Amino acid sequence: MRCLQKFLVVPAGALTLAAAAGLGLTALDVARAWADALLLVDVDTGTAISERNSTYPWYPASVTKLMTTYVTLKAVRDHRINLDSVLMVSPNAVAQNPFKMGLKVGTEVTVDNALKMLLVHSPNDIAVVLAEGVSGSIEKFAEEMNAEAHHLGMTQTNYVNPNGLPADEQITSARDLAILARALILEFPEYDYYWHIATIQLGKRIYRNTNRLIDSYAGTDGMKTGFTCASGFNLVATATRSGKRLIAVVLGAKSSISRAVKAAQLFERGFAADPLGSATPSPGTVDSLVSIAATPPDLREDVCEHNRRHRPTKDGDEGGEAGTASAEGTNNVGERHMLPRSSRRGAGVLTSGLAAGIQPVEVYTGPTRHDIASGAPAAATPASKKRTHAVAAKPPTGHHGRQQTQNSATQRRAPHTRGQRFRPPPSA
């Protein structure tokens, strides 16, 4: 990439904005940023095993939807909604572009089905459906997102929308995303199922998970991809082997293949017998990494204008790149997801076809259908009386379908206390 190094002059206005957002950054007049940011974290201990530029501000793109999921699951835990609550697709949701499910105004969808669509296909319209269903508006939902980010110690993060579509004020860092991913794992273990889904089926259409590691790296068990021209290709991924669960964050990769390869290489190091090496000190715990004040790098020129081979069609289009699932889905159940030949350099840590035999999880519109096992991992909680589109909750019969959607290497979970709020460990 052309911008392997950039010197970013921090304007006074940017620091004022950061201070107003309560980001608590360490001010620098000039900061050097590389074209990517990498971080590997142990889920159990919070130890940062490996990092590069992990505390530089970055545009999150669709990894924003991890916080959208966090706020939604917290609303379920707080009995404001339940997984069977029926949400309405609004004109505002339909107006989101370019990557979406394409549901019509007035269509109803349950929280459970919306979460499955969100985390597998990454539709921008569904993120708005959840935001409006939980908080009433995008603006109020963004306030909740920022409140949760502040509570979790995500000191470099600020949200203005639930889907990650471009906004100058929507920023995060690899450090903050690892904190969020760890909170999702430790606070909501009963919903771990959602991260493992390889494919969903809506009607006759099959949609593959945008996280290609699920199909190409053994042990992968989540979480979320993101792309805009300014941010590059982002990925927050988790993997488990021999009871050890790791979080890898890759920001600013030049293609979806590149971000998958970088994440897999991080995992390979983390799963090694001595991942840090005798002469390599740990950077400390993820929350102790020192934040850097800078303007986020804008990779538009390098990612979209000078990289046309891997160019998505528009900002936020997770499916526009060659080799990824079509935005319209596919009818080929179990089709092997092959890596494009032109993108295989450095991909020796990846295979393909791990998810080929896994049957899609069915999703649908409308209220909960009891003729279809929802696959919901936990009993739904009572809906708020204020929700005019809530339906009566009926606890699911169990973790139906979970064994179909994850590798045997990903069965173990991190230790947890059910329902307990996650708080980062003290700084090292």
mmCIF file with all atom_site columns, N, CA and C in Angstrom, residues 8-10 15 27-31:
data_model
loop_
_atom_site.group_PDB
_atom_site.id
_atom_site.type_symbol
_atom_site.label_atom_id
_atom_site.label_alt_id
_atom_site.label_comp_id
_atom_site.label_asym_id
_atom_site.label_entity_id
_atom_site.label_seq_id
_atom_site.pdbx_PDB_ins_code
_atom_site.Cartn_x
_atom_site.Cartn_y
_atom_site.Cartn_z
_atom_site.occupancy
_atom_site.B_iso_or_equiv
_atom_site.pdbx_formal_charge
_atom_site.auth_seq_id
_atom_site.auth_comp_id
_atom_site.auth_asym_id
_atom_site.auth_atom_id
_atom_site.pdbx_PDB_model_num
ATOM 1  N N  . LEU A 1 8  ? 0.446  12.382 10.838 1.00 0.00 ? 8  LEU A N  1
ATOM 2  C CA . LEU A 1 8  ? -0.862 12.988 11.008 1.00 0.00 ? 8  LEU A CA 1
ATOM 3  C C  . LEU A 1 8  ? -0.748 14.179 11.947 1.00 0.00 ? 8  LEU A C  1
ATOM 4  N N  . VAL A 1 9  ? -0.965 15.373 11.438 1.00 0.00 ? 9  VAL A N  1
ATOM 5  C CA . VAL A 1 9  ? -0.973 16.554 12.284 1.00 0.00 ? 9  VAL A CA 1
ATOM 6  C C  . VAL A 1 9  ? -2.339 16.662 12.928 1.00 0.00 ? 9  VAL A C  1
ATOM 7  N N  . VAL A 1 10 ? -2.354 16.759 14.233 1.00 0.00 ? 10 VAL A N  1
ATOM 8  C CA . VAL A 1 10 ? -3.614 16.784 14.963 1.00 0.00 ? 10 VAL A CA 1
ATOM 9  C C  . VAL A 1 10 ? -4.091 18.219 15.079 1.00 0.00 ? 10 VAL A C  1
ATOM 10 N N  . LEU A 1 15 ? -8.724 17.794 18.673 1.00 0.00 ? 15 LEU A N  1
ATOM 11 C CA . LEU A 1 15 ? -8.520 17.553 20.104 1.00 0.00 ? 15 LEU A CA 1
ATOM 12 C C  . LEU A 1 15 ? -9.692 18.075 20.913 1.00 0.00 ? 15 LEU A C  1
ATOM 13 N N  . ALA A 1 27 ? -2.598 13.682 24.402 1.00 0.00 ? 27 ALA A N  1
ATOM 14 C CA . ALA A 1 27 ? -2.442 14.612 23.283 1.00 0.00 ? 27 ALA A CA 1
ATOM 15 C C  . ALA A 1 27 ? -1.040 14.553 22.705 1.00 0.00 ? 27 ALA A C  1
ATOM 16 N N  . LEU A 1 28 ? -0.975 14.527 21.368 1.00 0.00 ? 28 LEU A N  1
ATOM 17 C CA . LEU A 1 28 ? 0.279  14.597 20.631 1.00 0.00 ? 28 LEU A CA 1
ATOM 18 C C  . LEU A 1 28 ? 0.119  15.629 19.530 1.00 0.00 ? 28 LEU A C  1
ATOM 19 N N  . ASP A 1 29 ? 1.155  16.407 19.257 1.00 0.00 ? 29 ASP A N  1
ATOM 20 C CA . ASP A 1 29 ? 1.084  17.356 18.150 1.00 0.00 ? 29 ASP A CA 1
ATOM 21 C C  . ASP A 1 29 ? 1.195  16.645 16.813 1.00 0.00 ? 29 ASP A C  1
ATOM 22 N N  . VAL A 1 30 ? 2.074  15.660 16.764 1.00 0.00 ? 30 VAL A N  1
ATOM 23 C CA . VAL A 1 30 ? 2.272  14.908 15.542 1.00 0.00 ? 30 VAL A CA 1
ATOM 24 C C  . VAL A 1 30 ? 2.315  13.432 15.895 1.00 0.00 ? 30 VAL A C  1
ATOM 25 N N  . ALA A 1 31 ? 1.630  12.582 15.118 1.00 0.00 ? 31 ALA A N  1
ATOM 26 C CA . ALA A 1 31 ? 1.609  11.143 15.402 1.00 0.00 ? 31 ALA A CA 1
ATOM 27 C C  . ALA A 1 31 ? 1.869  10.378 14.116 1.00 0.00 ? 31 ALA A C  1
#
